[in-house]
């Protein structure tokens, strides 16, 4: 059984695990996340050879392949410092499923120790840094997509709400059926495209009808799916990772555009 989550004191240094989607589709989000963490007087280390966390292979039933990927990731982060990750679903994979992958394996204890060092970005800001954000932006209204996997496994809906609630000029809107999946689900959207399209159509409809001006999420996989659907529909409404949003609101964007 995995031990209860223990939150350390704010560290002087962390690793950033950007995720493959941020690295490929929105590297500025990674830069903004670094800026937000540095604003907390934390040194950020980025390991160049990090890749996918192994979740797509794992959720598709390729256990050995996902174990190989996971073992590679664990080998990269040698220093005993926290690993801050920019995706709740990837965080769930590392925190909850890495120990399962290696149960009874010679490196079971290594996987368990590794999993306890992984913190989703909003979780880390809330429970480790205990940030107090100062809003320097203009008044706006925002709706949050929390990702069903990240919601279940990492409680990102609580942490996102906590952080956004500190921003005095941000009005938080609620979307109908906010806990429902956007239809991405990693390989699900590829294997069942028609079902996925119907799901993301419902999701975009509810997000737009929330009355928000801006859309944020702590999971770029969902954001990729939702933004793609919004673009296909010809909508100007577009989502961004919460790291980008917080960096802009607190002027910690480091010049990223």
GROMACS .gro file of C-alpha atoms in nm:
model
  257
    1UNK     CA    1   0.000   0.000   0.000
    2UNK     CA    2   0.124   0.345  -0.090
    3UNK     CA    3   0.189   0.572   0.212
    4UNK     CA    4  -0.013   0.888   0.266
    5UNK     CA    5   0.104   1.200   0.088
    6UNK     CA    6   0.364   1.386   0.293
    7UNK     CA    7   0.442   1.745   0.200
    8UNK     CA    8   0.796   1.867   0.264
    9UNK     CA    9   0.908   2.217   0.355
   10UNK     CA   10   0.963   2.445   0.057
   11UNK     CA   11   1.287   2.330  -0.106
   12UNK     CA   12   1.569   2.540  -0.248
   13UNK     CA   13   1.574   2.337  -0.570
   14UNK     CA   14   1.336   2.122  -0.777
   15UNK     CA   15   1.327   1.932  -1.102
   16UNK     CA   16   1.069   2.037  -1.363
   17UNK     CA   17   0.899   1.757  -1.556
   18UNK     CA   18   0.741   1.947  -1.841
   19UNK     CA   19   0.563   1.647  -2.004
   20UNK     CA   20   0.598   1.552  -2.369
   21UNK     CA   21   0.294   1.757  -2.477
   22UNK     CA   22   0.419   2.081  -2.323
   23UNK     CA   23   0.762   2.015  -2.473
   24UNK     CA   24   0.620   1.957  -2.822
   25UNK     CA   25   0.323   2.191  -2.841
   26UNK     CA   26   0.368   2.471  -2.587
   27UNK     CA   27   0.724   2.510  -2.455
   28UNK     CA   28   0.645   2.864  -2.338
   29UNK     CA   29   0.429   2.707  -2.069
   30UNK     CA   30   0.738   2.532  -1.937
   31UNK     CA   31   0.927   2.861  -1.936
   32UNK     CA   32   0.642   3.031  -1.749
   33UNK     CA   33   0.627   2.749  -1.495
   34UNK     CA   34   0.997   2.795  -1.429
   35UNK     CA   35   0.939   3.169  -1.382
   36UNK     CA   36   0.659   3.111  -1.131
   37UNK     CA   37   0.875   2.868  -0.934
   38UNK     CA   38   1.175   3.101  -0.945
   39UNK     CA   39   0.949   3.376  -0.811
   40UNK     CA   40   0.925   3.154  -0.502
   41UNK     CA   41   1.308   3.161  -0.474
   42UNK     CA   42   1.338   2.805  -0.600
   43UNK     CA   43   1.610   2.693  -0.839
   44UNK     CA   44   1.464   2.486  -1.124
   45UNK     CA   45   1.653   2.205  -1.297
   46UNK     CA   46   1.532   2.077  -1.634
   47UNK     CA   47   1.662   1.739  -1.748
   48UNK     CA   48   1.695   1.732  -2.128
   49UNK     CA   49   1.637   1.359  -2.182
   50UNK     CA   50   1.296   1.341  -2.012
   51UNK     CA   51   1.026   1.197  -2.237
   52UNK     CA   52   0.675   1.055  -2.201
   53UNK     CA   53   0.580   0.927  -1.855
   54UNK     CA   54   0.453   0.600  -2.005
   55UNK     CA   55   0.083   0.662  -1.945
   56UNK     CA   56  -0.037   0.596  -2.306
   57UNK     CA   57   0.133   0.256  -2.311
   58UNK     CA   58   0.011   0.176  -1.961
   59UNK     CA   59  -0.353   0.266  -2.028
   60UNK     CA   60  -0.341   0.062  -2.352
   61UNK     CA   61  -0.226  -0.252  -2.172
   62UNK     CA   62   0.141  -0.249  -2.272
   63UNK     CA   63   0.276  -0.313  -1.924
   64UNK     CA   64   0.635  -0.402  -2.007
   65UNK     CA   65   0.671  -0.111  -2.248
   66UNK     CA   66   0.535   0.135  -1.992
   67UNK     CA   67   0.766  -0.017  -1.729
   68UNK     CA   68   1.064   0.043  -1.959
   69UNK     CA   69   0.963   0.407  -2.008
   70UNK     CA   70   0.904   0.457  -1.636
   71UNK     CA   71   1.242   0.307  -1.547
   72UNK     CA   72   1.412   0.545  -1.791
   73UNK     CA   73   1.236   0.846  -1.636
   74UNK     CA   74   1.330   0.743  -1.284
   75UNK     CA   75   1.695   0.709  -1.386
   76UNK     CA   76   1.710   1.074  -1.494
   77UNK     CA   77   1.619   1.245  -1.166
   78UNK     CA   78   1.905   1.143  -0.941
   79UNK     CA   79   1.908   1.422  -0.682
   80UNK     CA   80   1.670   1.363  -0.386
   81UNK     CA   81   1.467   1.678  -0.457
   82UNK     CA   82   1.101   1.726  -0.556
   83UNK     CA   83   0.988   1.674  -0.914
   84UNK     CA   84   0.724   1.927  -1.019
   85UNK     CA   85   0.510   1.808  -1.308
   86UNK     CA   86   0.291   2.015  -1.543
   87UNK     CA   87   0.011   1.762  -1.586
   88UNK     CA   88  -0.223   1.614  -1.333
   89UNK     CA   89  -0.277   1.298  -1.538
   90UNK     CA   90   0.099   1.242  -1.580
   91UNK     CA   91   0.138   1.315  -1.211
   92UNK     CA   92  -0.123   1.051  -1.136
   93UNK     CA   93   0.069   0.802  -1.347
   94UNK     CA   94   0.393   0.866  -1.162
   95UNK     CA   95   0.251   0.898  -0.810
   96UNK     CA   96  -0.005   0.617  -0.817
   97UNK     CA   97   0.080   0.381  -1.102
   98UNK     CA   98   0.461   0.364  -1.099
   99UNK     CA   99   0.450   0.180  -0.763
  100UNK     CA  100   0.193  -0.063  -0.912
  101UNK     CA  101   0.408  -0.119  -1.222
  102UNK     CA  102   0.703  -0.224  -1.008
  103UNK     CA  103   0.519  -0.414  -0.735
  104UNK     CA  104   0.728  -0.723  -0.659
  105UNK     CA  105   1.002  -0.596  -0.889
  106UNK     CA  106   1.364  -0.554  -0.769
  107UNK     CA  107   1.331  -0.175  -0.788
  108UNK     CA  108   0.991  -0.158  -0.615
  109UNK     CA  109   1.124   0.057  -0.331
  110UNK     CA  110   1.299   0.290  -0.577
  111UNK     CA  111   0.970   0.340  -0.762
  112UNK     CA  112   0.784   0.406  -0.438
  113UNK     CA  113   1.045   0.660  -0.324
  114UNK     CA  114   1.039   0.826  -0.665
  115UNK     CA  115   0.659   0.853  -0.662
  116UNK     CA  116   0.667   1.038  -0.330
  117UNK     CA  117   0.891   1.306  -0.481
  118UNK     CA  118   0.647   1.389  -0.763
  119UNK     CA  119   0.411   1.685  -0.718
  120UNK     CA  120   0.168   1.830  -0.970
  121UNK     CA  121   0.237   2.201  -1.031
  122UNK     CA  122  -0.072   2.347  -0.859
  123UNK     CA  123  -0.041   2.095  -0.575
  124UNK     CA  124   0.320   2.200  -0.522
  125UNK     CA  125   0.239   2.571  -0.516
  126UNK     CA  126  -0.049   2.515  -0.274
  127UNK     CA  127   0.081   2.254  -0.030
  128UNK     CA  128   0.459   2.293  -0.048
  129UNK     CA  129   0.521   2.658  -0.135
  130UNK     CA  130   0.198   2.777   0.031
  131UNK     CA  131   0.200   3.070  -0.210
  132UNK     CA  132   0.023   3.400  -0.157
  133UNK     CA  133  -0.036   3.540  -0.504
  134UNK     CA  134  -0.064   3.910  -0.582
  135UNK     CA  135  -0.286   3.979  -0.883
  136UNK     CA  136  -0.138   4.242  -1.114
  137UNK     CA  137  -0.372   4.181  -1.408
  138UNK     CA  138  -0.683   4.348  -1.540
  139UNK     CA  139  -1.029   4.219  -1.440
  140UNK     CA  140  -1.124   3.897  -1.618
  141UNK     CA  141  -1.350   3.594  -1.586
  142UNK     CA  142  -1.204   3.245  -1.609
  143UNK     CA  143  -1.339   2.891  -1.629
  144UNK     CA  144  -1.129   2.589  -1.533
  145UNK     CA  145  -1.114   2.248  -1.698
  146UNK     CA  146  -0.969   2.013  -1.439
  147UNK     CA  147  -0.917   1.687  -1.634
  148UNK     CA  148  -1.112   1.388  -1.507
  149UNK     CA  149  -0.798   1.177  -1.444
  150UNK     CA  150  -0.616   1.460  -1.264
  151UNK     CA  151  -0.931   1.537  -1.068
  152UNK     CA  152  -0.966   1.180  -0.942
  153UNK     CA  153  -0.601   1.103  -0.877
  154UNK     CA  154  -0.440   1.438  -0.789
  155UNK     CA  155  -0.725   1.666  -0.667
  156UNK     CA  156  -0.619   1.942  -0.907
  157UNK     CA  157  -0.966   2.098  -0.901
  158UNK     CA  158  -0.911   2.196  -0.537
  159UNK     CA  159  -0.563   2.335  -0.594
  160UNK     CA  160  -0.656   2.528  -0.909
  161UNK     CA  161  -0.954   2.683  -0.731
  162UNK     CA  162  -0.734   2.775  -0.433
  163UNK     CA  163  -0.473   2.950  -0.648
  164UNK     CA  164  -0.719   3.130  -0.874
  165UNK     CA  165  -0.919   3.235  -0.569
  166UNK     CA  166  -0.620   3.439  -0.450
  167UNK     CA  167  -0.635   3.657  -0.762
  168UNK     CA  168  -0.843   3.962  -0.673
  169UNK     CA  169  -0.933   4.060  -1.031
  170UNK     CA  170  -1.030   3.711  -1.147
  171UNK     CA  171  -1.395   3.605  -1.145
  172UNK     CA  172  -1.416   3.223  -1.146
  173UNK     CA  173  -1.703   3.084  -1.354
  174UNK     CA  174  -1.846   2.734  -1.331
  175UNK     CA  175  -1.915   2.519  -1.636
  176UNK     CA  176  -2.195   2.264  -1.642
  177UNK     CA  177  -2.077   1.903  -1.600
  178UNK     CA  178  -1.729   2.027  -1.515
  179UNK     CA  179  -1.621   1.688  -1.378
  180UNK     CA  180  -1.687   1.508  -1.709
  181UNK     CA  181  -1.412   1.395  -1.947
  182UNK     CA  182  -1.324   1.609  -2.248
  183UNK     CA  183  -1.287   1.301  -2.466
  184UNK     CA  184  -0.908   1.303  -2.489
  185UNK     CA  185  -0.809   1.011  -2.267
  186UNK     CA  186  -0.472   0.970  -2.439
  187UNK     CA  187  -0.514   0.686  -2.688
  188UNK     CA  188  -0.893   0.685  -2.635
  189UNK     CA  189  -0.935   0.980  -2.871
  190UNK     CA  190  -0.743   0.790  -3.140
  191UNK     CA  191  -0.916   0.456  -3.094
  192UNK     CA  192  -1.267   0.600  -3.057
  193UNK     CA  193  -1.263   0.928  -3.254
  194UNK     CA  194  -1.639   0.961  -3.300
  195UNK     CA  195  -1.713   0.919  -2.930
  196UNK     CA  196  -1.426   1.153  -2.844
  197UNK     CA  197  -1.557   1.417  -3.084
  198UNK     CA  198  -1.904   1.404  -2.928
  199UNK     CA  199  -1.757   1.437  -2.581
  200UNK     CA  200  -1.533   1.734  -2.663
  201UNK     CA  201  -1.820   1.905  -2.845
  202UNK     CA  202  -2.026   1.888  -2.527
  203UNK     CA  203  -1.729   2.005  -2.324
  204UNK     CA  204  -1.657   2.311  -2.542
  205UNK     CA  205  -2.027   2.403  -2.544
  206UNK     CA  206  -2.039   2.402  -2.163
  207UNK     CA  207  -1.712   2.593  -2.126
  208UNK     CA  208  -1.822   2.867  -2.365
  209UNK     CA  209  -2.164   2.893  -2.200
  210UNK     CA  210  -2.003   2.947  -1.860
  211UNK     CA  211  -1.966   3.316  -1.946
  212UNK     CA  212  -1.591   3.311  -1.896
  213UNK     CA  213  -1.351   3.521  -2.101
  214UNK     CA  214  -1.056   3.285  -2.049
  215UNK     CA  215  -1.009   2.910  -2.012
  216UNK     CA  216  -0.734   2.744  -1.809
  217UNK     CA  217  -0.637   2.389  -1.724
  218UNK     CA  218  -0.360   2.216  -1.530
  219UNK     CA  219  -0.342   1.943  -1.795
  220UNK     CA  220  -0.211   2.020  -2.143
  221UNK     CA  221  -0.337   1.693  -2.290
  222UNK     CA  222  -0.694   1.803  -2.230
  223UNK     CA  223  -0.610   2.154  -2.346
  224UNK     CA  224  -0.473   2.022  -2.675
  225UNK     CA  225  -0.796   1.834  -2.738
  226UNK     CA  226  -1.025   2.121  -2.633
  227UNK     CA  227  -0.831   2.387  -2.823
  228UNK     CA  228  -0.830   2.171  -3.134
  229UNK     CA  229  -1.207   2.135  -3.114
  230UNK     CA  230  -1.256   2.508  -3.056
  231UNK     CA  231  -1.038   2.591  -3.356
  232UNK     CA  232  -1.229   2.342  -3.572
  233UNK     CA  233  -1.554   2.509  -3.462
  234UNK     CA  234  -1.413   2.850  -3.561
  235UNK     CA  235  -1.426   2.983  -3.204
  236UNK     CA  236  -1.190   3.254  -3.080
  237UNK     CA  237  -1.215   3.111  -2.727
  238UNK     CA  238  -0.892   2.928  -2.642
  239UNK     CA  239  -0.743   2.765  -2.335
  240UNK     CA  240  -0.402   2.797  -2.173
  241UNK     CA  241  -0.214   2.608  -1.904
  242UNK     CA  242  -0.261   2.750  -1.556
  243UNK     CA  243   0.116   2.807  -1.532
  244UNK     CA  244   0.091   3.057  -1.819
  245UNK     CA  245  -0.210   3.224  -1.664
  246UNK     CA  246  -0.051   3.261  -1.321
  247UNK     CA  247   0.273   3.392  -1.472
  248UNK     CA  248   0.085   3.663  -1.660
  249UNK     CA  249  -0.128   3.761  -1.362
  250UNK     CA  250   0.173   3.790  -1.133
  251UNK     CA  251   0.413   3.927  -1.398
  252UNK     CA  252   0.637   3.623  -1.362
  253UNK     CA  253   0.626   3.536  -1.732
  254UNK     CA  254   0.994   3.597  -1.792
  255UNK     CA  255   0.923   3.748  -2.133
  256UNK     CA  256   0.742   3.443  -2.277
  257UNK     CA  257   0.478   3.542  -2.529
   0.00000   0.00000   0.00000
